[in-house]
mmCIF file of C-alpha atoms and ligand atoms in Angstrom:
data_model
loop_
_atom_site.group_PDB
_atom_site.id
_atom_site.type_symbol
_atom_site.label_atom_id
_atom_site.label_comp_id
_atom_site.label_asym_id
_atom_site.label_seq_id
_atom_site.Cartn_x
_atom_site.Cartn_y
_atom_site.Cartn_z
ATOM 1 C CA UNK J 1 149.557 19.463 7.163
ATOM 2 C CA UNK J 2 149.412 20.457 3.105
ATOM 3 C CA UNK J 3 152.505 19.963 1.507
ATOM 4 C CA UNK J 4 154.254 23.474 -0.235
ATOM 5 C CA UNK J 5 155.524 23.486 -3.178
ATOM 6 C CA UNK J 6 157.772 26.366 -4.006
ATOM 7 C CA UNK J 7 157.058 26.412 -7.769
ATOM 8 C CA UNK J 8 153.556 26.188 -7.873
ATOM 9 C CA UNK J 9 153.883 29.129 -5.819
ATOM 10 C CA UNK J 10 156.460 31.236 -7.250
ATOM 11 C CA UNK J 11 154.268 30.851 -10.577
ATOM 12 C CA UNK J 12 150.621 31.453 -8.826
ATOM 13 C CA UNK J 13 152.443 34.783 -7.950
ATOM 14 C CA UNK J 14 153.443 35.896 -11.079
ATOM 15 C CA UNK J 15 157.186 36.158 -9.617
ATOM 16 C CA UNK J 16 159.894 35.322 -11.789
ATOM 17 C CA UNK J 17 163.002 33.809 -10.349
ATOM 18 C CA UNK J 18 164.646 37.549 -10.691
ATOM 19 C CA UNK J 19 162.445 39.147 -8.024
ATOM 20 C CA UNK J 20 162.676 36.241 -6.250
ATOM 21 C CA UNK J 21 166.791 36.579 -5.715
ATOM 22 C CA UNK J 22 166.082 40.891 -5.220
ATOM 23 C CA UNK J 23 163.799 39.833 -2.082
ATOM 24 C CA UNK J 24 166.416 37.731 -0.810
ATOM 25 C CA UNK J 25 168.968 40.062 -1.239
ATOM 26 C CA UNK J 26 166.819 42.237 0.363
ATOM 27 C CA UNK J 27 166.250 40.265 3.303
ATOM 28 C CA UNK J 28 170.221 39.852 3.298
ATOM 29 C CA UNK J 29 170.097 43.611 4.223
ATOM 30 C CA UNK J 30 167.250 43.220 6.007
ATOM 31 C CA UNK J 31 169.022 40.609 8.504
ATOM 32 C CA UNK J 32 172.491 42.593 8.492
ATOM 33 C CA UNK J 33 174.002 39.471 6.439
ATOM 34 C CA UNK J 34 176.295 40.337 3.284
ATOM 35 C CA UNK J 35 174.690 39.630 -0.437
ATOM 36 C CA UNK J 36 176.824 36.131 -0.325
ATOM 37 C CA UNK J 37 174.039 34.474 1.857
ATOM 38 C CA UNK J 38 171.222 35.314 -0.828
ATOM 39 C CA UNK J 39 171.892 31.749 -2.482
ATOM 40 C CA UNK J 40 171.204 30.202 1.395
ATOM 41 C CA UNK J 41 168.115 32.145 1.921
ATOM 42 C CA UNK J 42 166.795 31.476 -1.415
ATOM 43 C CA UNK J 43 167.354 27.770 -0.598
ATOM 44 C CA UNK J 44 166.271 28.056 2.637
ATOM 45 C CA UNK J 45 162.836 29.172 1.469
ATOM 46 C CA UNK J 46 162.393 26.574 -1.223
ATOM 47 C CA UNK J 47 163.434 23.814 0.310
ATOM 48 C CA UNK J 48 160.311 23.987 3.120
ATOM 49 C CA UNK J 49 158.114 21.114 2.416
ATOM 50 C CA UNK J 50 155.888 21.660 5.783
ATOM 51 C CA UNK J 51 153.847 24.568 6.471
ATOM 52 C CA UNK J 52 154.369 25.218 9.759
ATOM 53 C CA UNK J 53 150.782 25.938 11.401
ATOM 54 C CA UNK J 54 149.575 29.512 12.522
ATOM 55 C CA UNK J 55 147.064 30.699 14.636
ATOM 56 C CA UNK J 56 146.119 33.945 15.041
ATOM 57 C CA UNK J 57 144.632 35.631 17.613
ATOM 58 C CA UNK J 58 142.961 39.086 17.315
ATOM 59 C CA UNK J 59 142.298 40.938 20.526
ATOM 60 C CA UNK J 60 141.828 44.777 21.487
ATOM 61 C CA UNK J 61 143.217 46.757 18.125
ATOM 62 C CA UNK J 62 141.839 47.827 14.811
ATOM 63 C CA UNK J 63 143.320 45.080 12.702
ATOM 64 C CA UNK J 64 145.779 47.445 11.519
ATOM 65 C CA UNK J 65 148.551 44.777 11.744
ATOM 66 C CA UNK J 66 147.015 42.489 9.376
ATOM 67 C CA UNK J 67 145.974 45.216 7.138
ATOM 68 C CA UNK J 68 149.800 45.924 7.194
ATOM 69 C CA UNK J 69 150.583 42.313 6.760
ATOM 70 C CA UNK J 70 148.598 40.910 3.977
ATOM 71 C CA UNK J 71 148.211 44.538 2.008
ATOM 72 C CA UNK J 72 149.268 44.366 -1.435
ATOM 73 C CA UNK J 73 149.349 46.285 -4.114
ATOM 74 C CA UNK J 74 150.515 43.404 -6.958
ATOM 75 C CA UNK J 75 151.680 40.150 -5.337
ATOM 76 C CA UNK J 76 154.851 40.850 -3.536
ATOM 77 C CA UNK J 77 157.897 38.676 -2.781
ATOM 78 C CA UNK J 78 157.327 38.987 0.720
ATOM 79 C CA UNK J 79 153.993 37.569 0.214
ATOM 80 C CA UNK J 80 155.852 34.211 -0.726
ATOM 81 C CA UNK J 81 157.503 33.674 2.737
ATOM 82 C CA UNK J 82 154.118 34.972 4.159
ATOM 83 C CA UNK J 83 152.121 31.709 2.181
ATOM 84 C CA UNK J 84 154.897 29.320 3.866
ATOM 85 C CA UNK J 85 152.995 29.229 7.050
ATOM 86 C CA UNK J 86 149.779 27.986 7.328
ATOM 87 C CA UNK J 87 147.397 30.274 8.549
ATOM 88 C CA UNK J 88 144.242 28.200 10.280
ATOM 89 C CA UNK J 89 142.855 30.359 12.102
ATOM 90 C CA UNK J 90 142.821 33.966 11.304
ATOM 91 C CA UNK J 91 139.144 35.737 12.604
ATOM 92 C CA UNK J 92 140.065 38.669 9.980
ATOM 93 C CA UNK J 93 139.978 36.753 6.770
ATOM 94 C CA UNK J 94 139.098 33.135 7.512
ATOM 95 C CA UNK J 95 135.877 32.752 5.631
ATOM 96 C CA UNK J 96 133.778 30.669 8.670
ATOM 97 C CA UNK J 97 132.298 32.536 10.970
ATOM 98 C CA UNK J 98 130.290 32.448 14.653
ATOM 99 C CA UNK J 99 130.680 28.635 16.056
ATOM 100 C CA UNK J 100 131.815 27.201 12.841
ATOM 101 C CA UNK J 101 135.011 29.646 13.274
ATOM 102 C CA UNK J 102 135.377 28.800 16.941
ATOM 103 C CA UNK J 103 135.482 25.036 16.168
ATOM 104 C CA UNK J 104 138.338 25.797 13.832
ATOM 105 C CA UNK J 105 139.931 27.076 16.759
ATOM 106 C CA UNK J 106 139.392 24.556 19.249
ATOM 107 C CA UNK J 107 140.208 22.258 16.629
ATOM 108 C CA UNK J 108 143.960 23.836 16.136
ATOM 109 C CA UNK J 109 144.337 24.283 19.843
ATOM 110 C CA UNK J 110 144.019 20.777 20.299
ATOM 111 C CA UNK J 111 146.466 19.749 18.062
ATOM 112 C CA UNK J 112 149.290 21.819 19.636
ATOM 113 C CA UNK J 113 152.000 22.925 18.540
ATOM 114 C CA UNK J 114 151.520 26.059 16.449
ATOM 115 C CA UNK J 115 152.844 29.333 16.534
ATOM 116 C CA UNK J 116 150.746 31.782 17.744
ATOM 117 C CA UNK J 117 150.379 35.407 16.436
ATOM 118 C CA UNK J 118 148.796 37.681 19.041
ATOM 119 C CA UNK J 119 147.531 41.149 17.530
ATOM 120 C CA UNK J 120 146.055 43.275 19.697
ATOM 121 C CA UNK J 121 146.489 44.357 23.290
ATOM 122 C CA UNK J 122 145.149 41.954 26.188
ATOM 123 C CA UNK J 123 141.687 43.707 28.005
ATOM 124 C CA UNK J 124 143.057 42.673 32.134
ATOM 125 C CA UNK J 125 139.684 43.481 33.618
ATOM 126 C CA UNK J 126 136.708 40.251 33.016
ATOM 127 C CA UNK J 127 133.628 41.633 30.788
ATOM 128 C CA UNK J 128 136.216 43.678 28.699
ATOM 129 C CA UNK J 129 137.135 42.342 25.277
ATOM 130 C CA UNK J 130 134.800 38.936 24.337
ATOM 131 C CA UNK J 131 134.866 36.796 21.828
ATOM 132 C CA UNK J 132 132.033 34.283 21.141
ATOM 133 C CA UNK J 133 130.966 34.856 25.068
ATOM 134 C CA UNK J 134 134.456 34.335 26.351
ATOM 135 C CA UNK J 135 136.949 37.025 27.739
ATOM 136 C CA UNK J 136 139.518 37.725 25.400
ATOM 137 C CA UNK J 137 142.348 36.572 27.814
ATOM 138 C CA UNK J 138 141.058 33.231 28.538
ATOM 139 C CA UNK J 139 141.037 32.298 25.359
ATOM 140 C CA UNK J 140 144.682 33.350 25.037
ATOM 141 C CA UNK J 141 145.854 31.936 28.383
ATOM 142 C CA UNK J 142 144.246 28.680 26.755
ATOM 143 C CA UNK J 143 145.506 29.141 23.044
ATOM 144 C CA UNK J 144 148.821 29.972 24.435
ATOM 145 C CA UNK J 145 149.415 26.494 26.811
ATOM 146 C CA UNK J 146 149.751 25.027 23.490
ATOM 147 C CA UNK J 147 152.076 26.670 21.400
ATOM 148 C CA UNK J 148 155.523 26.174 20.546
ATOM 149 C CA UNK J 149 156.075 29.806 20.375
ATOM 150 C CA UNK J 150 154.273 33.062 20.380
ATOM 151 C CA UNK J 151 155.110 35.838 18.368
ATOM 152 C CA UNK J 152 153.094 39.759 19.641
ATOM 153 C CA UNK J 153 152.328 41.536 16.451
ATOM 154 C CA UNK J 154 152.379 45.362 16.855
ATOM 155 C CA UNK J 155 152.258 47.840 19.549
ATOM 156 C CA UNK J 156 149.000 46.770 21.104
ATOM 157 C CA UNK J 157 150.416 42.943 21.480
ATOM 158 C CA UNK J 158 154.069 43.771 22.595
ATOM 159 C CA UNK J 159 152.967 46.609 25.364
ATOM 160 C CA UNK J 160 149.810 47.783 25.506
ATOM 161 C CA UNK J 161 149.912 50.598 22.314
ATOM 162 C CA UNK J 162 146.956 52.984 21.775
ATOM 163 C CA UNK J 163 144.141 50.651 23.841
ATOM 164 C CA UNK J 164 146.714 50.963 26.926
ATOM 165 C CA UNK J 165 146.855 54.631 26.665
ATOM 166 C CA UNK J 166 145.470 56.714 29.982
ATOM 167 C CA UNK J 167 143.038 56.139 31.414
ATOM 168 C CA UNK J 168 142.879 52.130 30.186
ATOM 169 C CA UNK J 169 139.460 51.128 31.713
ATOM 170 C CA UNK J 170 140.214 47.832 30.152
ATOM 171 C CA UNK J 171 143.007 47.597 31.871
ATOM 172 C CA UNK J 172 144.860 46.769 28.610
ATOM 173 C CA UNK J 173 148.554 44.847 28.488
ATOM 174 C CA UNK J 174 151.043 43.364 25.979
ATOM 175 C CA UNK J 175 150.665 39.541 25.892
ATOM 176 C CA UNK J 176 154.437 39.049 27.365
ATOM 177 C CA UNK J 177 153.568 41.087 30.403
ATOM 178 C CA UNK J 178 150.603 39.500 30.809
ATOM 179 C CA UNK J 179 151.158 35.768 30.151
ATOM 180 C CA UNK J 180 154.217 36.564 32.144
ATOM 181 C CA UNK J 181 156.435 34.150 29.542
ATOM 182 C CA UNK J 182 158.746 35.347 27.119
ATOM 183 C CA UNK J 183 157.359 35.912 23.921
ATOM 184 C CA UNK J 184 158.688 37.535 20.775
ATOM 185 C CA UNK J 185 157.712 41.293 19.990
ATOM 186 C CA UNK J 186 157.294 42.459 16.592
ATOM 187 C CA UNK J 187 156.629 46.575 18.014
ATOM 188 C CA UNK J 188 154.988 49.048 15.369
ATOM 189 C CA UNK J 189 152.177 50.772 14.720
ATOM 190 C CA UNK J 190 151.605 49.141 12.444
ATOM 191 C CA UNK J 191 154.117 46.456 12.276
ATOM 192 C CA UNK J 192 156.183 46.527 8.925
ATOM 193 C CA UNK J 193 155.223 43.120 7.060
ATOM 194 C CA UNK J 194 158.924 43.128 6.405
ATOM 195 C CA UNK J 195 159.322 42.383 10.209
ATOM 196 C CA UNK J 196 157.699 39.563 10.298
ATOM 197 C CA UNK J 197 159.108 38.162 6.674
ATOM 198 C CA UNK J 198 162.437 38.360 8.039
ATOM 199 C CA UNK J 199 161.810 36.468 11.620
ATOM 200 C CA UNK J 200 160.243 33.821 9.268
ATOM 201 C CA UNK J 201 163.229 33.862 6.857
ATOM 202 C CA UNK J 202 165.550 34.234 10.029
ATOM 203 C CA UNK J 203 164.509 30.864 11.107
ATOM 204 C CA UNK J 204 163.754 29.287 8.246
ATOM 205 C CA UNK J 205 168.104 30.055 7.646
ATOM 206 C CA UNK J 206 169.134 29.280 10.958
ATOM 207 C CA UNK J 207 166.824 26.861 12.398
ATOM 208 C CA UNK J 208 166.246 29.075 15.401
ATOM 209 C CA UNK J 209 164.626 32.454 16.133
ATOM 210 C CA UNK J 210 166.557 35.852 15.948
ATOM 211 C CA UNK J 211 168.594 37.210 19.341
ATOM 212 C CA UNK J 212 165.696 39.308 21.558
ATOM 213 C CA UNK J 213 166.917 42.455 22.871
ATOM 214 C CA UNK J 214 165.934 43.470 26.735
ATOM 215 C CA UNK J 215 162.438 44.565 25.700
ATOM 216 C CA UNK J 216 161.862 40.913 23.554
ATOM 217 C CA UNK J 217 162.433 42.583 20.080
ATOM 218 C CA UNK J 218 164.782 40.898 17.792
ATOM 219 C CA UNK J 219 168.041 42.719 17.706
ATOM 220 C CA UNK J 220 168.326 42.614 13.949
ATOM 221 C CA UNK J 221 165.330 44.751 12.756
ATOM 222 C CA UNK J 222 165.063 46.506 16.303
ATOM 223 C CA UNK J 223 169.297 47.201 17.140
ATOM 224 C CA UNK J 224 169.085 50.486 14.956
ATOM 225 C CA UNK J 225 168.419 53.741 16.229
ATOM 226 C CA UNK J 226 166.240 55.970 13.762
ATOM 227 C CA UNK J 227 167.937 59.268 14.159
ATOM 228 C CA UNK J 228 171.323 57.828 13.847
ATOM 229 C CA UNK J 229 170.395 56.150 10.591
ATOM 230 C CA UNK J 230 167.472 59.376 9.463
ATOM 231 C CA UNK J 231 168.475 60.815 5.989
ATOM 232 C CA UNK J 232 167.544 64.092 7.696
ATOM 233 C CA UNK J 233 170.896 63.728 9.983
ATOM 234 C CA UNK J 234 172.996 66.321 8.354
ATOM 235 C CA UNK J 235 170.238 68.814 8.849
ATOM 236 C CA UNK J 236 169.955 67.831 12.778
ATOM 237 C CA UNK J 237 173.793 68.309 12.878
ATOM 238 C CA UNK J 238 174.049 71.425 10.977
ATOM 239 C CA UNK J 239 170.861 72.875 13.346
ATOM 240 C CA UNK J 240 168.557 73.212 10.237
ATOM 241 C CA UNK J 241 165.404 72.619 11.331
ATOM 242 C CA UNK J 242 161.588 72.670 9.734
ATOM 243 C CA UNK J 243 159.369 75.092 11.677
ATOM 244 C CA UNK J 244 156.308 74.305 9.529
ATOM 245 C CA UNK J 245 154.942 71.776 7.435
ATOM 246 C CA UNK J 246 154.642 72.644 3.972
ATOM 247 C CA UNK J 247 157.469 75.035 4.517
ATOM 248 C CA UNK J 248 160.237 75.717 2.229
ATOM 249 C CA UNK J 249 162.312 73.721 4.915
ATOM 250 C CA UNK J 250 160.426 70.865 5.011
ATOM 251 C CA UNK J 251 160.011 70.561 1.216
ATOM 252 C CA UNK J 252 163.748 70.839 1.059
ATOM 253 C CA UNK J 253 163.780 67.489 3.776
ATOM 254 C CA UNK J 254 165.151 69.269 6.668
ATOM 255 C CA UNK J 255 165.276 67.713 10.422
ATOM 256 C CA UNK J 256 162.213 67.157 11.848
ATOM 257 C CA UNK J 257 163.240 67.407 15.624
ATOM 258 C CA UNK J 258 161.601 70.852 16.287
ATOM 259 C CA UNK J 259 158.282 68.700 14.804
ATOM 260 C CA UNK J 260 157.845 66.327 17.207
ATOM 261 C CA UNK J 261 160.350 63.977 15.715
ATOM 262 C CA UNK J 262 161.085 60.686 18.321
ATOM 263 C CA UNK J 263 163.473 59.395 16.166
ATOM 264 C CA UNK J 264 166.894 60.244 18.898
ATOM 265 C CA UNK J 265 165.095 57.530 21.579
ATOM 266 C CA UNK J 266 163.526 55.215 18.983
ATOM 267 C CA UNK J 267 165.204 51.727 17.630
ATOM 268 C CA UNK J 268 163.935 49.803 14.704
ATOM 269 C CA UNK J 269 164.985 49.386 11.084
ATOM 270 C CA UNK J 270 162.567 51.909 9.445
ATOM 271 C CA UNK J 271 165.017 53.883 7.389
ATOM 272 C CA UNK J 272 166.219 50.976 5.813
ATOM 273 C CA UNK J 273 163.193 48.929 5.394
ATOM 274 C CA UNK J 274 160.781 51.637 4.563
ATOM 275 C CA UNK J 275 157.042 50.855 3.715
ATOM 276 C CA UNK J 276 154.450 50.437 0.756
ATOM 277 C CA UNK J 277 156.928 48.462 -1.287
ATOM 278 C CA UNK J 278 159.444 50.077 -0.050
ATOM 279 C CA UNK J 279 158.358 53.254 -1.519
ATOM 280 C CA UNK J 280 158.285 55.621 1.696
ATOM 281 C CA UNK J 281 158.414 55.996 5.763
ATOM 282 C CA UNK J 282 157.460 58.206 8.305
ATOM 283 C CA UNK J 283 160.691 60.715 8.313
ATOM 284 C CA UNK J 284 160.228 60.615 4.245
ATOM 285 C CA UNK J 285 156.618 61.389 4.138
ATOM 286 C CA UNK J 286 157.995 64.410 6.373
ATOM 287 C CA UNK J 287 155.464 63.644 9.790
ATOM 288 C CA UNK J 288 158.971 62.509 11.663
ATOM 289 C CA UNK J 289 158.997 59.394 13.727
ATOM 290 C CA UNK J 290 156.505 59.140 17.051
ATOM 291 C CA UNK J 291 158.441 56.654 18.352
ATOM 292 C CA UNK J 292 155.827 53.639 17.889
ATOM 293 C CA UNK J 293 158.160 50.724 17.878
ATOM 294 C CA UNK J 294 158.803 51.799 21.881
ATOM 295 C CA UNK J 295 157.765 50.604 25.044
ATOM 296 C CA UNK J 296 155.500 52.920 26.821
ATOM 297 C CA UNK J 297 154.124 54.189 23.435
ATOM 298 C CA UNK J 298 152.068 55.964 23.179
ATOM 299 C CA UNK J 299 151.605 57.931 26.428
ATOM 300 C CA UNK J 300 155.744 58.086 27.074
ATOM 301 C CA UNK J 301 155.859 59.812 23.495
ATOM 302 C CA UNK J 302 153.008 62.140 23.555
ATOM 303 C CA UNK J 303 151.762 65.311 22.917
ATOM 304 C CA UNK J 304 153.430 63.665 19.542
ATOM 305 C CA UNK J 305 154.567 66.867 18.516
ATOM 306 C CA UNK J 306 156.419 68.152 21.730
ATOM 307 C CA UNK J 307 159.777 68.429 21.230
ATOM 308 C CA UNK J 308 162.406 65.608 22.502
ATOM 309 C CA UNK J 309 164.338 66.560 25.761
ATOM 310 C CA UNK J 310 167.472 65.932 26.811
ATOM 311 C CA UNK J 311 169.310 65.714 22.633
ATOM 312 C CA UNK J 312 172.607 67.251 22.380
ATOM 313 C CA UNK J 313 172.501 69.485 19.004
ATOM 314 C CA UNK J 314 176.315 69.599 17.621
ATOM 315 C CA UNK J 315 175.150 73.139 16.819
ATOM 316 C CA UNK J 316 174.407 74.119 20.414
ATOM 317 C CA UNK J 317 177.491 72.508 21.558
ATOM 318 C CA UNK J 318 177.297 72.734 25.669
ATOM 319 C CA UNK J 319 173.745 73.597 25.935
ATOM 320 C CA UNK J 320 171.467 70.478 27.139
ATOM 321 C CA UNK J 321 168.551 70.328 25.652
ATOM 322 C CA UNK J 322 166.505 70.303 29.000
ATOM 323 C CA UNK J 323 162.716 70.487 29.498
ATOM 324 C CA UNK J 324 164.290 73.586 30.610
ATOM 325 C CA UNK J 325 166.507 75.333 28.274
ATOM 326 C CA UNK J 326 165.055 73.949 24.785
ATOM 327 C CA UNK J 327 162.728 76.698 24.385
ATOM 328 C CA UNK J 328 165.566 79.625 24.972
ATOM 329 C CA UNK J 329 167.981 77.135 23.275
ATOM 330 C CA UNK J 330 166.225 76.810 19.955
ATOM 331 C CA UNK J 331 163.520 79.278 20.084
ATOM 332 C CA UNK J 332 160.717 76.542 20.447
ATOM 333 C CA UNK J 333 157.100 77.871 20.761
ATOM 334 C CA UNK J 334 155.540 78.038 24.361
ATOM 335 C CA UNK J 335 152.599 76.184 23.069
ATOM 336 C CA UNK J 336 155.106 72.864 23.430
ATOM 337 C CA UNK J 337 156.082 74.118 26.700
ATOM 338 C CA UNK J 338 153.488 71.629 28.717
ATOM 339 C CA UNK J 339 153.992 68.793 26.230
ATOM 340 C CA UNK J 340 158.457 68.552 26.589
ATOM 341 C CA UNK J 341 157.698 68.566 30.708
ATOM 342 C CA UNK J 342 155.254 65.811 30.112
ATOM 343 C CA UNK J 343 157.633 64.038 27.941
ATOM 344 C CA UNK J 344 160.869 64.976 29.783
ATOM 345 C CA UNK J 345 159.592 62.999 32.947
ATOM 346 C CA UNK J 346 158.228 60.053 31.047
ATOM 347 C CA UNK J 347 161.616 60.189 29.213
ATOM 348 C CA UNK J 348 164.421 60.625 31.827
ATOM 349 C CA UNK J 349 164.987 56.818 31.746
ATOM 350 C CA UNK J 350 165.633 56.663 27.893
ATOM 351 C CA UNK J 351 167.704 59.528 27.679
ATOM 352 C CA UNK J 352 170.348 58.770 30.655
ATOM 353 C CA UNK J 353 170.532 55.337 28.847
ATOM 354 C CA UNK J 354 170.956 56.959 25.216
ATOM 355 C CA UNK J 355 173.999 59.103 26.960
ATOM 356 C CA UNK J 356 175.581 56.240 28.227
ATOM 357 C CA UNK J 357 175.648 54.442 24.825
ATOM 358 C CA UNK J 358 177.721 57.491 23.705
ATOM 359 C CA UNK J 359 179.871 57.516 26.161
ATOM 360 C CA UNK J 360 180.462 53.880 25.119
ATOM 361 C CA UNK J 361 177.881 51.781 27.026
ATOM 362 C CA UNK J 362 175.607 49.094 26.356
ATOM 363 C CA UNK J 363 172.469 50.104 23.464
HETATM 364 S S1 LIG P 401 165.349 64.266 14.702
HETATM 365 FE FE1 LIG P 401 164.083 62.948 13.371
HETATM 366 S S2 LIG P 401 164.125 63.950 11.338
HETATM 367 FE FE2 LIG P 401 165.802 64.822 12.558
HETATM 368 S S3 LIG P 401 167.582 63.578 12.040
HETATM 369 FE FE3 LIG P 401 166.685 62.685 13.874
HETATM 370 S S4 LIG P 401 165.299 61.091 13.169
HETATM 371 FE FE4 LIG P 401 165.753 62.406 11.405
HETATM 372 S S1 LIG P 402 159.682 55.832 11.855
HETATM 373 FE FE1 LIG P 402 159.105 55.829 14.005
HETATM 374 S S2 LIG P 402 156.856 56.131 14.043
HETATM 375 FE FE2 LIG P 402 157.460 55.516 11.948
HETATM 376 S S3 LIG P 402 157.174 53.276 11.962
HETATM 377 FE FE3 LIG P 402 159.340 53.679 12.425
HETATM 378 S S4 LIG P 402 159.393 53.701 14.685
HETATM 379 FE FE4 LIG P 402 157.233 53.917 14.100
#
């Protein structure tokens, strides 16, 4: 295994030790620890002397994950934590290719041992999804025996995402579900590089992986609700909502709820770790949230721009906002009609939950 050394690094990058402490404080934030452990993580990256190995496996998606993950725009902090491991096997942007790239792979498999990064959704159904004249899921039942962990990358890996979507000839599922072992979920379409930086950095400080909510995401980047945390909140509350995009309400960054927006039954860290160098996010760009990081996603979310049933609006104090009532309630246009009782049914379970967190239950 090649030996890392921090400074060669840090000055291959172009990153002075200044932007290296801001990242760290960042991923202080990032990890819901105070600015006092950015002197731990900072030594907690440097000191790593062994790159621990990486394979990664690309299966039904549109390599939007590792566009996501190795974008840059200058050399980024993040990208530092990102050249600790030791990507050998990587289809995307390994140079080999045909059998010279699958002998990499058998290679690394039979050395054990390696985390495993699954993008993509698994094709269930033989003949769907092949790679080199195998089935996609043989080669990850067989990559998988030997790991020492495996980490899904986006919404395809986790539980299903787009390739899952109705009808799913290919009969498409998240790697957990269908290795039918726990793995760790990085949800997103795509997945925020950020997320995966700060599982890295997470262990790298603790020596262990981050606490896994019911659904396998960790609880640190995926324990925050979106519309509880949305800029936009004060406009939800006061009942000031954007009708149109490119109105005068959405230029002045109004709620997004009579949109389309998911963000009331969606959990992930997005307002706070934002995208593009940290420049913008879904709400901000002013598209509102569809809900991506969540299971089901994205048949329990769509049409995307139905509106959410079942939200209490301070405003309309005492009127549920039922599949029902929401178009009398807030004057919603029919043409959504079809799309909230789709979406109320394929809801229900999320919103009884969501109601039971505010009346003091478990998130
Ligand atoms: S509904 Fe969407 S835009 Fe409105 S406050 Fe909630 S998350 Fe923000
Ligand atoms: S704001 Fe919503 S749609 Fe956008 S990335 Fe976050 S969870 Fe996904």
């Amino acid at each position: 295994m090649a030996e890392y050394d921090f400074d060669t690094v840090l000055s291959l990058k172009d990153i002075n030790r200044r932007r290296f402490l801001k990242f760290c404080g960042q991923m202080a934030a990032a990890l819901g620890l105070s600015q006092s452990f950015i002197p731990q993580i900072a030594n907690a990256i440097e000191k790593v002397s062994k790159r621990p190995s990486v394979v990664w496996l690309h299966l039904a998606m549109d390599t939007g994950c590792t566009e996501s993950v190795i974008k840059a725009t200058h050399p980024s902090a993040s990208e530092i934590v990102l050249d600790i491991l030791s990507i050998d096997y990587h289809e995307t942007i390994m140079a080999a290719a045909g059998e010279q790239s699958e002998e990499i792979l058998k290679k690394s498999v039979g050395e054990g041992g390696y985390i495993l990064i699954v993008e993509g959704g698994v094709p269930t159904k033989p003949g769907y999804g092949r790679i080199g004249r195998r089935d996609m899921m043989d080669i990850l039942r067989e990559t998988a025996d030997k790991s020492a962990a495996i980490i899904a990358l986006g919404s395809c890996a986790t539980y299903g995402g787009v390739p899952a979507a109705r009808p799913n000839p290919a009969g498409i599922k998240g790697v957990g579900e269908f290795l039918q072992r726990p793995v760790i979920n990085l949800s997103g379409c795509p997945v925020n590089p950020d997320w995966l930086v700060a599982t890295v950095v997470h262990h790298l400080l603790f020596g262990k992986l981050p606490e896994l909510d019911k659904h396998g995401r960790p609880k640190i980047i995926y324990g925050m609700n979106i519309h509880d945390n949305c800029p936009r909140r004060a406009s939800f509350d006061a009942g000031k909502f954007v009708e149109e995009f490119g109105s005068e309400e959405a230029m002045e960054g109004e709620c997004l709820y009579k949109m389309g927006c998911k963000g009331p039954n969606t959990y992930a860290n997005c307002p706070l770790i934002r995208w593009n160098d940290k420049i913008s996010w879904c709400v901000q760009s002013g598209y509102g949230c569809t809900g991506c990081t969540e299971p089901g996603w994205p048949d329990a979310f769509s049409p995307m721009r139905a509106v959410l049933p079942g939200i209490s609006i301070p405003v309309f104090k005492g009127v549920e906002n039922t599949a029902d009532k929401v178009g009398a309630a807030l004057g919603i246009a029919t043409a959504a009609g079809i799309g909230i009782h789709l979406a109320a049914s394929a809801m229900k379970g999320r919103t009884k939950k969501d109601e039971d967190k505010e009346k003091g239950g478990e998130g």
